Structure formats: structure tokens, C-alpha cells
Coordinates of C-alpha atoms in Angstrom, one line a residue:
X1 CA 0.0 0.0 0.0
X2 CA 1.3 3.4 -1.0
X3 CA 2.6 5.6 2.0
X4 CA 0.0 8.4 3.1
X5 CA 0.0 12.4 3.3
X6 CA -1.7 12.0 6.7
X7 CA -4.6 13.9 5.3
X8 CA -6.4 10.7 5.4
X9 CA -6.4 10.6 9.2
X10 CA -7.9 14.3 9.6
X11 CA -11.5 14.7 10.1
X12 CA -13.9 15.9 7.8
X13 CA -14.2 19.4 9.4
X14 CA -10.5 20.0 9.9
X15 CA -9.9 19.2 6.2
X16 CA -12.5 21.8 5.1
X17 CA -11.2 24.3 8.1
X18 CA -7.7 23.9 6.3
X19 CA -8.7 24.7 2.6
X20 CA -12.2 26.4 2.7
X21 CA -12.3 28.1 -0.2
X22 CA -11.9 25.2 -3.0
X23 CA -14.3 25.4 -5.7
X24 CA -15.2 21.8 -6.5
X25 CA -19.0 22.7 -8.9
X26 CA -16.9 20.9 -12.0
X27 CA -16.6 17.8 -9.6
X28 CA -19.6 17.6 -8.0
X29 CA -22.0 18.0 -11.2
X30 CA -19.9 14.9 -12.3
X31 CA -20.6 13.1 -8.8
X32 CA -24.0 14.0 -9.2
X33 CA -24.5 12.1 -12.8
X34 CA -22.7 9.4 -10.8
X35 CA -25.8 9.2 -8.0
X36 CA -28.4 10.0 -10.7
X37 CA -27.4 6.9 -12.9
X38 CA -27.6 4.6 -9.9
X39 CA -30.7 6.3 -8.5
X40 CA -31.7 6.0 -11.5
X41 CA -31.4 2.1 -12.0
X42 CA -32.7 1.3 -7.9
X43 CA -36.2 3.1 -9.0
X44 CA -36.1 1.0 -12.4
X45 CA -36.0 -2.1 -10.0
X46 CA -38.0 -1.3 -7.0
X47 CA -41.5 0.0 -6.8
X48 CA -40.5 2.4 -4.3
X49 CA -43.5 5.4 -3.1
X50 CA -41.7 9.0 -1.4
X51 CA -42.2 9.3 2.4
X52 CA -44.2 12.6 3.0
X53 CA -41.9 13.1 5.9
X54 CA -38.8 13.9 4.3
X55 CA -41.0 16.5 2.0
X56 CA -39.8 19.6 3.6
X57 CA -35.8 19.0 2.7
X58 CA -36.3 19.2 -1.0
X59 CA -34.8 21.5 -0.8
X60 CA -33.2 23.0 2.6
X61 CA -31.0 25.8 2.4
X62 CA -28.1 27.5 5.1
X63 CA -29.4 30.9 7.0
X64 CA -27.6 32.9 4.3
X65 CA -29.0 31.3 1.0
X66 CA -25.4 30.0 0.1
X67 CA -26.0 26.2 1.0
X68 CA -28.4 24.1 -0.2
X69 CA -29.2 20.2 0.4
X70 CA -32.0 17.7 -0.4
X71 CA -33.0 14.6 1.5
X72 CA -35.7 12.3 0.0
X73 CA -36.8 8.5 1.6
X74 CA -38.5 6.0 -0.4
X75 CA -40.0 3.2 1.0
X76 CA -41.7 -0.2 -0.9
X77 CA -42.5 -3.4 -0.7
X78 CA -38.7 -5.1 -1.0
X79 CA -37.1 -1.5 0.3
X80 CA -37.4 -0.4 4.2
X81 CA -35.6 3.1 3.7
X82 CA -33.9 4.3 0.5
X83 CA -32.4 7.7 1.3
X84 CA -31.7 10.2 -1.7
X85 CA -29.2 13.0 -0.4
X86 CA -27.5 16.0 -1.3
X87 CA -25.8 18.6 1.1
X88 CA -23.2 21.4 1.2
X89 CA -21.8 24.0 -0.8
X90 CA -19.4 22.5 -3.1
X91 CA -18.2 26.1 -4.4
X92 CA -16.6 26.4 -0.9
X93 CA -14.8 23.4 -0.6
X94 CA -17.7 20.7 0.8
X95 CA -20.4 18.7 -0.8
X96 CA -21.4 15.3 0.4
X97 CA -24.0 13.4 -1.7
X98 CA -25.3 10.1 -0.8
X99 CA -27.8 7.0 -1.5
X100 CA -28.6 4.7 1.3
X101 CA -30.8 1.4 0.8
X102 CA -32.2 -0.6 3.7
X103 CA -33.9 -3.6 2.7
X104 CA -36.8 -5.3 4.3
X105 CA -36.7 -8.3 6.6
X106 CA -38.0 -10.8 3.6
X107 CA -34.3 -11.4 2.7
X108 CA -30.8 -10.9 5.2
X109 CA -29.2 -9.4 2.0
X110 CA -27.0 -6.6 3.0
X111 CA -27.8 -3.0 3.0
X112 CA -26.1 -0.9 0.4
X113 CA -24.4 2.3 1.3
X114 CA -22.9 5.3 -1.0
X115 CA -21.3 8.4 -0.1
X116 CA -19.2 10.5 -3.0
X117 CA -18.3 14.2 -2.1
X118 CA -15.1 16.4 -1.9
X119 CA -13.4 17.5 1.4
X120 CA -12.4 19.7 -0.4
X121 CA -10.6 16.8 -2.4
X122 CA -12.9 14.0 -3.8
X123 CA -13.9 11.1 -1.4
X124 CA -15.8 8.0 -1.6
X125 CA -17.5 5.7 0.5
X126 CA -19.0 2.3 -0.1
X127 CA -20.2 -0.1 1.8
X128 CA -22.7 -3.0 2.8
X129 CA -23.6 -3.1 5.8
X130 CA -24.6 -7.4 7.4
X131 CA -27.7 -8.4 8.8
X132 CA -25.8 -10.5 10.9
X133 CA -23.2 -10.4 13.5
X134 CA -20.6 -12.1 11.2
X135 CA -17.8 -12.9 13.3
X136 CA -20.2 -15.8 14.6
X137 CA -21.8 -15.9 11.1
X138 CA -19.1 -17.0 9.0
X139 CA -20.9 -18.6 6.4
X140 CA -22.5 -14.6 5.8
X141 CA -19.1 -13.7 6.1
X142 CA -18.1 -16.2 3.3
X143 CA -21.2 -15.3 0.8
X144 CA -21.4 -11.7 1.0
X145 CA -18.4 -10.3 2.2
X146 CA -15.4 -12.7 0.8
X147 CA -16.1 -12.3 -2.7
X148 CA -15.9 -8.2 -2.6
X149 CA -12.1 -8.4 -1.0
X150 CA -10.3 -8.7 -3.9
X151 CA -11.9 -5.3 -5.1
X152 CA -11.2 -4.0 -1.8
X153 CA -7.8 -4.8 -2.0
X154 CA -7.1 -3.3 -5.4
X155 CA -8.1 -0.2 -4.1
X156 CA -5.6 -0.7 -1.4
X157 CA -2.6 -0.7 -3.8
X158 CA -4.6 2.4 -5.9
X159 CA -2.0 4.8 -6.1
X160 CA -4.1 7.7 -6.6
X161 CA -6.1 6.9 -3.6
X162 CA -5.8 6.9 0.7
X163 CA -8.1 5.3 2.7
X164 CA -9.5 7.4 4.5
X165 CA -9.8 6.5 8.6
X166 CA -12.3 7.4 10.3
X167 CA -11.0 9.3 14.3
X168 CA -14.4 7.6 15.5
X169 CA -14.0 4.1 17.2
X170 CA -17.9 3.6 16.2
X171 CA -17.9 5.0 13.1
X172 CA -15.0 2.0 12.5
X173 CA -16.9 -0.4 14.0
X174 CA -19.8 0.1 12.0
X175 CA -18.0 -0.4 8.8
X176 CA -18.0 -4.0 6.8
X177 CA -14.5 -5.2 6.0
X178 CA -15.1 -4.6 2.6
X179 CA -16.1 -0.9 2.8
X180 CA -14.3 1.6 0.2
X181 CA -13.3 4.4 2.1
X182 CA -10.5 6.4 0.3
X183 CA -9.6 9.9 -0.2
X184 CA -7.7 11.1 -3.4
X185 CA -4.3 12.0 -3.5
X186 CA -3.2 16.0 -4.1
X187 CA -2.9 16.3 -7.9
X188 CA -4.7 13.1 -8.4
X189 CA -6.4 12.4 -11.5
X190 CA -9.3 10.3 -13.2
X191 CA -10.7 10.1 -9.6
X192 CA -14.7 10.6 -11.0
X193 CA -14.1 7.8 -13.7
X194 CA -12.5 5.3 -10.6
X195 CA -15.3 5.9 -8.6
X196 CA -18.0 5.5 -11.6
X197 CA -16.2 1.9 -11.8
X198 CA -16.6 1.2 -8.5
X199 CA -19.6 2.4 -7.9
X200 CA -21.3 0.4 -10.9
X201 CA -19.3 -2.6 -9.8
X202 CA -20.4 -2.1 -6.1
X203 CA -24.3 -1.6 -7.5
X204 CA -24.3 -4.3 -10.0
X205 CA -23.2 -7.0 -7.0
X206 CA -25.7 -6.4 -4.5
X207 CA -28.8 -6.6 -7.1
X208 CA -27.6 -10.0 -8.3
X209 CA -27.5 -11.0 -4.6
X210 CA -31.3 -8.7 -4.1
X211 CA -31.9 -11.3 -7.0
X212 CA -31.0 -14.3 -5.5
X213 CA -32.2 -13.6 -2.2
X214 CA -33.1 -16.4 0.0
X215 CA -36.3 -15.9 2.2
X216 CA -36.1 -15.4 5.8
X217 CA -38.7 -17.1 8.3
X218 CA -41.3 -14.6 9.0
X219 CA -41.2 -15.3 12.9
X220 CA -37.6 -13.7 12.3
X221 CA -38.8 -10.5 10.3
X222 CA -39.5 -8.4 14.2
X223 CA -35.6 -9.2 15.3
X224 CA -33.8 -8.1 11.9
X225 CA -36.5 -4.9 11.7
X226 CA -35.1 -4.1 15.1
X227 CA -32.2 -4.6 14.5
X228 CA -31.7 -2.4 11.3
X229 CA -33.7 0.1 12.5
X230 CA -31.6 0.5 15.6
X231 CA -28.5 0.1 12.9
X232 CA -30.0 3.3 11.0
X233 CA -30.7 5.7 13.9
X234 CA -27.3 5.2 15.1
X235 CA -25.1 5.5 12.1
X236 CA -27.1 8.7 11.3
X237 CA -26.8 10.4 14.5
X238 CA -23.4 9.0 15.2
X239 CA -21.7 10.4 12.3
X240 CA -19.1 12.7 13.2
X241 CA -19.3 14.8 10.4
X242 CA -22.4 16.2 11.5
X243 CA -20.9 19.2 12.4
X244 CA -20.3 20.5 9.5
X245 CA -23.6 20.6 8.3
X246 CA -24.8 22.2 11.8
X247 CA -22.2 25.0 10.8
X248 CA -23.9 25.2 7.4
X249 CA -27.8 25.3 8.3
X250 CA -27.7 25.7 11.8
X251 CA -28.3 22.9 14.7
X252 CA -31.8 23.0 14.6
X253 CA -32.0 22.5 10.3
X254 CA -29.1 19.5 10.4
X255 CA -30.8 18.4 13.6
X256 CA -34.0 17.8 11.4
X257 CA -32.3 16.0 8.6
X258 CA -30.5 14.0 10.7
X259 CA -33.7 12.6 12.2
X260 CA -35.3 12.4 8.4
X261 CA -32.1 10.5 7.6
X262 CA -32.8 7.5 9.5
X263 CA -36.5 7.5 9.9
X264 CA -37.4 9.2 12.6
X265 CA -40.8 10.7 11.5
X266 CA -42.1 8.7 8.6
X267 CA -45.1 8.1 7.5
X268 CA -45.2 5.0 5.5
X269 CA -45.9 1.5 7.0
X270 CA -42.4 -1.0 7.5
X271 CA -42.6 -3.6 4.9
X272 CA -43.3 -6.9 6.9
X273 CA -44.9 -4.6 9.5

């Protein structure tokens, strides 16, 4: 693995604190396409209906009109909680876009995470997130989580790319030892493209397994809806780079789309409910 610039062990805010003033608009309009194709192909396979709850973020905008952001959650018969996201002002330095699906309890498929944005240079995060505790589920381990390393490792060697390390012990935890978490390199370049790859590779992976999804008991559906749903609230209100939207919008604006994030007001029943 190459050696790092140490960048990679910074937090979010102190990255942006450092270089402020970085317009990335060329970059994120490309990340965006990137989250619009995907987007684009999860409503193409799931019958998915908006949650009226998530109705006053599109959009939200920072105290001074220089922000903006969007949060939208879908919900559908196969899909608990599919999360649509945009926030940040990548003009000065910080976007952060996301798509986050959580699927129902009919299946112990993993969730499927993305995250592409610029800090003020261009991260990525990819992830899915187990059902199961898999230390003492090896066999999940095995089907889900084996077959992804050898992309993981690639990116490893990638010399245009650090992984980037969380200073959160739970944000660590929470993360699958697959996950794609890298920062690019000063000068890098053909970072978009890279993460397009990935990205497509990441997507196309977890639909085959969606596809060939095993059914789970449905005595066992109230356990795993606890369980994710616990698994969501945390993970959204436990992500350290939550300050920087609070600086952004205010504390009472990223507050509310922290809460939206994970669910906290929805309207729409649970599938297997």
C-alpha cells in the first residue's frame, strides 16, 4: 500500500477548516451524474412510493442562502428506507452526496451504502452493511463479504487513492471489511471515472445478490427490523461529520435532517410490518 500524506487521518471538518475556499462545482455536477445513474437504476427495479416526511428537505437551504441540500426517503414493498441525499456547498470546498438502501426483513441481503463528495478533495464511501453479526456468522461472512475483497484490496494498492480512517472508534466499528473508504491524492487524477467503476461494480453486485435472495422465516422478520432500524438511527446520529452541516444550516436545520435520515418521523408503513 502506498505511504499516506496523513490527510487521510484528519477529520472531515478539519480538512474543510484547512482549505475552505476550494471550488469543486466541476466535480460535484460529475458526482452528481454518478448518483443520478444509480438512482436511477434502484427506482427502475423497485416500486418504491416517497415518504411525505422527508417532503420539507427538497430542498433546505443555510441561513444565508449559500448552501443548499435535499433529502428524500423512499419506502416499498422489498425496500425499508432508501435515502436520496445531497448537502453542502461545493463552491466552498464541501459537498457530500449520498444513496442509502435498507432492505426489508424478507431477505438478510445486505444493506447498500454510498457516499461520494469532496473535502475539499474527492472522497468516496462504499459499503454494505450485514444483517448479521458475522464474526459468529461466518458462512455470511463467506457469501457476502469474501467475494468483494479482492476489489477492496485493489483499491488498497490504488495509487491515486488513501483510505480514509475514520477518528471515530464507532464509526469503524460500524463499517463491513469490505467498505471503500478512500480519499484522493493531491494532484490526483481520473478520480470521477474510478469511482463510476466502482460504484457500478459495487451496485451491480448487490442486485444480483437482491436477485438471488433467500427468504427469511417470517417469525424472524421483528428481530432483523429491530435490529436495522436501531443500525440506522445510530449510524445517522453518530456520524461525526455532522458538524459540519450544523455549521452550514444551523443545529436546529441539520438536527431535522439527521432525524429524516434515519427514519425518525415517517409516515409509510415497514414492509413486513
Amino acid at each position: 500500500m502506498p505511504s499516506t500524506t496523513g490527510d487521510n487521518l484528519k477529520s472531515v471538518r478539519q480538512l474543510i477548516d484547512e482549505q475552505p475556499n476550494v471550488d469543486n462545482t466541476a466535480v460535484y455536477e460529475q458526482l452528481c451524474a454518478i448518483q443520478d445513474e444509480l438512482w436511477g437504476r434502484l427506482r427502475a427495479r423497485f416500486s418504491l412510493v416517497p415518504d411525505a416526511s422527508t417532503q420539507r428537505f427538497q430542498p433546505y437551504t443555510s441561513p444565508d442562502g449559500s448552501a443548499s441540500g435535499t433529502l428524500a426517503a423512499w419506502s416499498g414493498p422489498e425496500v425499508d428506507w432508501a435515502v436520496y441525499g445531497r448537502v453542502g456547498n461545493p463552491a466552498k470546498s464541501f459537498c457530500n452526496l449520498n444513496i442509502n438502501v435498507w432492505l426489508g426483513p424478507q431477505t438478510r441481503v445486505p444493506h447498500l451504502m454510498f457516499q461520494f463528495g469532496t473535502f475539499p478533495a474527492p472522497f468516496f464511501y462504499m459499503d454494505y452493511f450485514p444483517r448479521v453479526h458475522v464474526v459468529t456468522t461466518p458462512g455470511y461472512l463467506d457469501r457476502y463479504f469474501d467475494p468483494v475483497n479482492a476489489q477492496y484490496l485493489e483499491l488498497m494498492k490504488e495509487e491515486r487513492l488513501e483510505p480514509f480512517i475514520s477518528q471515530s472508534t464507532y464509526v469503524r466499528a460500524l463499517m463491513s471489511p469490505v467498505a471503500l473508504c478512500f480519499i484522493a491524492r493531491p494532484g490526483a487524477t481520473g478520480i470521477v471515472e474510478l469511482i463510476r467503476a466502482n460504484a457500478t461494480q459495487y451496485f451491480d453486485r448487490w442486485l444480483a445478490w437482491v436477485d438471488d435472495a433467500e427468504p427469511v422465516r417470517r417469525q424472524d422478520y421483528a428481530d432483523l427490523m429491530r435490529r436495522d432500524l436501531e443500525l440506522r438511527r445510530h449510524a445517522a446520529e453518530r456520524d461525526p461529520a455532522n458538524v459540519v452541516p450544523e455549521r452550514i444550516y444551523g443545529t436546529e436545520v441539520a438536527s431535522a435532517v439527521v432525524r429524516a435520515l434515519w427514519g425518525g418521523q415517517r409516515v409509510l408503513p415497514r414492509p413486513g410490518a
